[in-house]
Amino acid sequence: MYTVGGQRILVVDAQVHVWDASPHNQAIPDGEAYATDLLRRHQELDGAGVPPHEVERVSEHSLRRDVFEGGHVDRAVLQPVVLGDLFVLGFSPLEWHAEMAGWMPGRFVLSGELDPGGGQPGARGLGPRVRRFDLRGLTLCERRRPAGRLRLGEPWLRRTLARCGAAGADVVHIGVGPSTLPAPWRRADGGTALRPPGAARDRPPRVPGWAEPVRAGSALPARTREAERVAPAGFDAVQFRALARALPDVRFVLGAGCLPEQRLCRLAELPNVYVLLTEILPWIGSEDFAHAFGALLRAFGADRLLFGSGYPLVRPGRLVRELAAYRFPDELRHRYPRFDTSAKRAVLGDNAARLYRIGRPLSASPAVAAGA
């Protein structure tokens, strides 16, 4: 547990991945290119002193060390992303998460995935999986990698989410997942996007010649076209509004970068919509973060914002410390709500604990309203 304002608080990381992007699992060339993008992104965000192999493949040792022992995190939500087109055995499958949770009991909450590439047939049997693995939520990648897209207005999707919610998986993440692209920073006035400090220009990595089966003379089958390695961000906000209103008992968690800031903030009128801060947290302390975080805090309130690190792209320790100590710059303090100890407690853990039905440790102190 972490101490804020003299109070010990529960910290829940709502976005942690256990993935395998190592060479033996890559579907060449697109899987390798995606893994290369991830390593580049990790170096930009949190590359100091972390061997590349620990980012390519998460082990029990590195997860325990980086998240629980050195990350100030009490509980973590494992978010799966299969990416079966890019990785032979899956990128971050539920079965591996369940195995990891068995090795570290009491540490994890499991979430499942609804792969839109499978359509309605692919959703069959999801309800029994929810009960079998005690899933508390679902990840919905509305745009399948490497191609395809699911319409949020599909009637079968609404029925599937309702059944899974009744079975216990009543939290749905949309637009949340490991991203190799920078967060879509935007000016407070809605102007052009800003590039975070230190971020490199977006450029596709060069795939080595040996990874191209035809040129290398390999007997492996060659792809007829290059896959779109990262799905474009965003979704149809009109369809999402209809979906969220039709399922009031389902809580929807959106990524902080899934839509432009103003469009995302307008969704705050829906009481069952929350925002995961993973995509903007690495730049705590910058003016861009202050505007983005302040706008979300003003629109959604502290009770509907969730902490997430996106580990292993970023280790959570630094993010927990900096968010717990965060204060808006003096020149911006009058523009945004106060981020006091009670608000920090909510964002760092209480909100996720409420959504995912995580029990509160006996050592946790009750919430206080005193300022940080």
PDB file of N, CA and C in Angstrom, residues 124-164:
ATOM      1  N   ARG A 124     -19.481 -17.000 -29.086  1.00  0.00           N
ATOM      2  CA  ARG A 124     -20.147 -18.140 -28.458  1.00  0.00           C
ATOM      3  C   ARG A 124     -19.240 -18.775 -27.412  1.00  0.00           C
ATOM      4  N   GLY A 125     -19.829 -19.134 -26.309  1.00  0.00           N
ATOM      5  CA  GLY A 125     -19.059 -19.737 -25.227  1.00  0.00           C
ATOM      6  C   GLY A 125     -18.385 -18.734 -24.329  1.00  0.00           C
ATOM      7  N   LEU A 126     -18.570 -17.429 -24.587  1.00  0.00           N
ATOM      8  CA  LEU A 126     -17.909 -16.424 -23.762  1.00  0.00           C
ATOM      9  C   LEU A 126     -18.488 -16.405 -22.345  1.00  0.00           C
ATOM     10  N   GLY A 127     -19.813 -16.606 -22.235  1.00  0.00           N
ATOM     11  CA  GLY A 127     -20.433 -16.631 -20.913  1.00  0.00           C
ATOM     12  C   GLY A 127     -19.861 -17.702 -20.005  1.00  0.00           C
ATOM     13  N   PRO A 128     -19.756 -18.961 -20.480  1.00  0.00           N
ATOM     14  CA  PRO A 128     -19.121 -20.000 -19.650  1.00  0.00           C
ATOM     15  C   PRO A 128     -17.675 -19.678 -19.289  1.00  0.00           C
ATOM     16  N   ARG A 129     -16.940 -19.019 -20.181  1.00  0.00           N
ATOM     17  CA  ARG A 129     -15.561 -18.633 -19.860  1.00  0.00           C
ATOM     18  C   ARG A 129     -15.533 -17.594 -18.750  1.00  0.00           C
ATOM     19  N   VAL A 130     -16.509 -16.700 -18.758  1.00  0.00           N
ATOM     20  CA  VAL A 130     -16.593 -15.705 -17.688  1.00  0.00           C
ATOM     21  C   VAL A 130     -16.722 -16.402 -16.341  1.00  0.00           C
ATOM     22  N   ARG A 131     -17.607 -17.403 -16.261  1.00  0.00           N
ATOM     23  CA  ARG A 131     -17.816 -18.105 -14.999  1.00  0.00           C
ATOM     24  C   ARG A 131     -16.632 -19.006 -14.653  1.00  0.00           C
ATOM     25  N   ARG A 132     -16.038 -19.633 -15.661  1.00  0.00           N
ATOM     26  CA  ARG A 132     -14.930 -20.550 -15.394  1.00  0.00           C
ATOM     27  C   ARG A 132     -13.711 -19.835 -14.819  1.00  0.00           C
ATOM     28  N   PHE A 133     -13.366 -18.671 -15.413  1.00  0.00           N
ATOM     29  CA  PHE A 133     -12.170 -17.949 -14.985  1.00  0.00           C
ATOM     30  C   PHE A 133     -12.474 -16.814 -14.006  1.00  0.00           C
ATOM     31  N   ASP A 134     -13.740 -16.666 -13.602  1.00  0.00           N
ATOM     32  CA  ASP A 134     -14.155 -15.571 -12.722  1.00  0.00           C
ATOM     33  C   ASP A 134     -13.733 -14.228 -13.325  1.00  0.00           C
ATOM     34  N   LEU A 135     -14.070 -14.029 -14.584  1.00  0.00           N
ATOM     35  CA  LEU A 135     -13.714 -12.788 -15.266  1.00  0.00           C
ATOM     36  C   LEU A 135     -14.573 -11.651 -14.732  1.00  0.00           C
ATOM     37  N   ARG A 136     -13.942 -10.508 -14.456  1.00  0.00           N
ATOM     38  CA  ARG A 136     -14.670  -9.340 -13.958  1.00  0.00           C
ATOM     39  C   ARG A 136     -14.933  -8.322 -15.064  1.00  0.00           C
ATOM     40  N   GLY A 137     -14.316  -8.509 -16.221  1.00  0.00           N
ATOM     41  CA  GLY A 137     -14.490  -7.552 -17.303  1.00  0.00           C
ATOM     42  C   GLY A 137     -14.136  -8.168 -18.638  1.00  0.00           C
ATOM     43  N   LEU A 138     -14.320  -7.383 -19.697  1.00  0.00           N
ATOM     44  CA  LEU A 138     -13.979  -7.782 -21.059  1.00  0.00           C
ATOM     45  C   LEU A 138     -13.240  -6.650 -21.745  1.00  0.00           C
ATOM     46  N   THR A 139     -12.304  -7.001 -22.590  1.00  0.00           N
ATOM     47  CA  THR A 139     -11.639  -6.035 -23.452  1.00  0.00           C
ATOM     48  C   THR A 139     -12.213  -6.183 -24.852  1.00  0.00           C
ATOM     49  N   LEU A 140     -12.688  -5.100 -25.391  1.00  0.00           N
ATOM     50  CA  LEU A 140     -13.269  -5.103 -26.731  1.00  0.00           C
ATOM     51  C   LEU A 140     -12.410  -4.240 -27.635  1.00  0.00           C
ATOM     52  N   CYS A 141     -11.607  -4.895 -28.483  1.00  0.00           N
ATOM     53  CA  CYS A 141     -10.828  -4.160 -29.486  1.00  0.00           C
ATOM     54  C   CYS A 141     -11.739  -3.965 -30.688  1.00  0.00           C
ATOM     55  N   GLU A 142     -12.355  -2.797 -30.768  1.00  0.00           N
ATOM     56  CA  GLU A 142     -13.394  -2.597 -31.779  1.00  0.00           C
ATOM     57  C   GLU A 142     -12.836  -2.643 -33.189  1.00  0.00           C
ATOM     58  N   ARG A 143     -11.530  -2.462 -33.348  1.00  0.00           N
ATOM     59  CA  ARG A 143     -10.907  -2.631 -34.660  1.00  0.00           C
ATOM     60  C   ARG A 143      -9.890  -3.745 -34.552  1.00  0.00           C
ATOM     61  N   ARG A 144     -10.128  -4.805 -35.281  1.00  0.00           N
ATOM     62  CA  ARG A 144      -9.277  -5.977 -35.182  1.00  0.00           C
ATOM     63  C   ARG A 144      -7.948  -5.725 -35.869  1.00  0.00           C
ATOM     64  N   ARG A 145      -6.890  -6.245 -35.294  1.00  0.00           N
ATOM     65  CA  ARG A 145      -5.602  -6.211 -35.965  1.00  0.00           C
ATOM     66  C   ARG A 145      -5.424  -7.560 -36.653  1.00  0.00           C
ATOM     67  N   PRO A 146      -4.959  -7.602 -37.889  1.00  0.00           N
ATOM     68  CA  PRO A 146      -4.488  -6.469 -38.668  1.00  0.00           C
ATOM     69  C   PRO A 146      -5.554  -5.769 -39.503  1.00  0.00           C
ATOM     70  N   ALA A 147      -6.759  -6.269 -39.568  1.00  0.00           N
ATOM     71  CA  ALA A 147      -7.768  -5.610 -40.407  1.00  0.00           C
ATOM     72  C   ALA A 147      -9.149  -5.913 -39.854  1.00  0.00           C
ATOM     73  N   GLY A 148     -10.121  -5.174 -40.348  1.00  0.00           N
ATOM     74  CA  GLY A 148     -11.494  -5.430 -39.937  1.00  0.00           C
ATOM     75  C   GLY A 148     -11.942  -4.487 -38.843  1.00  0.00           C
ATOM     76  N   ARG A 149     -13.239  -4.399 -38.683  1.00  0.00           N
ATOM     77  CA  ARG A 149     -13.780  -3.510 -37.679  1.00  0.00           C
ATOM     78  C   ARG A 149     -15.149  -4.009 -37.248  1.00  0.00           C
ATOM     79  N   LEU A 150     -15.450  -3.855 -35.969  1.00  0.00           N
ATOM     80  CA  LEU A 150     -16.735  -4.255 -35.419  1.00  0.00           C
ATOM     81  C   LEU A 150     -17.587  -3.022 -35.175  1.00  0.00           C
ATOM     82  N   ARG A 151     -18.820  -3.049 -35.617  1.00  0.00           N
ATOM     83  CA  ARG A 151     -19.748  -1.960 -35.374  1.00  0.00           C
ATOM     84  C   ARG A 151     -20.316  -2.111 -33.969  1.00  0.00           C
ATOM     85  N   LEU A 152     -20.200  -1.058 -33.162  1.00  0.00           N
ATOM     86  CA  LEU A 152     -20.704  -1.111 -31.802  1.00  0.00           C
ATOM     87  C   LEU A 152     -22.220  -1.168 -31.749  1.00  0.00           C
ATOM     88  N   GLY A 153     -22.876  -0.931 -32.881  1.00  0.00           N
ATOM     89  CA  GLY A 153     -24.327  -0.972 -32.910  1.00  0.00           C
ATOM     90  C   GLY A 153     -24.901  -2.346 -33.235  1.00  0.00           C
ATOM     91  N   GLU A 154     -24.053  -3.370 -33.375  1.00  0.00           N
ATOM     92  CA  GLU A 154     -24.536  -4.698 -33.722  1.00  0.00           C
ATOM     93  C   GLU A 154     -25.452  -5.238 -32.611  1.00  0.00           C
ATOM     94  N   PRO A 155     -26.655  -5.707 -32.941  1.00  0.00           N
ATOM     95  CA  PRO A 155     -27.559  -6.236 -31.903  1.00  0.00           C
ATOM     96  C   PRO A 155     -26.968  -7.411 -31.130  1.00  0.00           C
ATOM     97  N   TRP A 156     -26.257  -8.310 -31.822  1.00  0.00           N
ATOM     98  CA  TRP A 156     -25.684  -9.458 -31.125  1.00  0.00           C
ATOM     99  C   TRP A 156     -24.649  -9.031 -30.096  1.00  0.00           C
ATOM    100  N   LEU A 157     -23.914  -7.935 -30.366  1.00  0.00           N
ATOM    101  CA  LEU A 157     -22.920  -7.451 -29.413  1.00  0.00           C
ATOM    102  C   LEU A 157     -23.604  -6.992 -28.124  1.00  0.00           C
ATOM    103  N   ARG A 158     -24.712  -6.288 -28.275  1.00  0.00           N
ATOM    104  CA  ARG A 158     -25.452  -5.823 -27.103  1.00  0.00           C
ATOM    105  C   ARG A 158     -25.927  -7.014 -26.260  1.00  0.00           C
ATOM    106  N   ARG A 159     -26.435  -8.048 -26.932  1.00  0.00           N
ATOM    107  CA  ARG A 159     -26.909  -9.227 -26.191  1.00  0.00           C
ATOM    108  C   ARG A 159     -25.747  -9.939 -25.507  1.00  0.00           C
ATOM    109  N   THR A 160     -24.602 -10.040 -26.192  1.00  0.00           N
ATOM    110  CA  THR A 160     -23.440 -10.716 -25.625  1.00  0.00           C
ATOM    111  C   THR A 160     -22.929  -9.993 -24.387  1.00  0.00           C
ATOM    112  N   LEU A 161     -22.818  -8.683 -24.467  1.00  0.00           N
ATOM    113  CA  LEU A 161     -22.326  -7.917 -23.318  1.00  0.00           C
ATOM    114  C   LEU A 161     -23.299  -7.999 -22.152  1.00  0.00           C
ATOM    115  N   ALA A 162     -24.595  -8.037 -22.435  1.00  0.00           N
ATOM    116  CA  ALA A 162     -25.589  -8.156 -21.370  1.00  0.00           C
ATOM    117  C   ALA A 162     -25.462  -9.505 -20.665  1.00  0.00           C
ATOM    118  N   ARG A 163     -25.284 -10.585 -21.444  1.00  0.00           N
ATOM    119  CA  ARG A 163     -25.140 -11.917 -20.844  1.00  0.00           C
ATOM    120  C   ARG A 163     -23.860 -12.008 -20.015  1.00  0.00           C
ATOM    121  N   CYS A 164     -22.774 -11.477 -20.545  1.00  0.00           N
ATOM    122  CA  CYS A 164     -21.509 -11.527 -19.806  1.00  0.00           C
ATOM    123  C   CYS A 164     -21.585 -10.670 -18.541  1.00  0.00           C
TER     124      CYS A 164
END
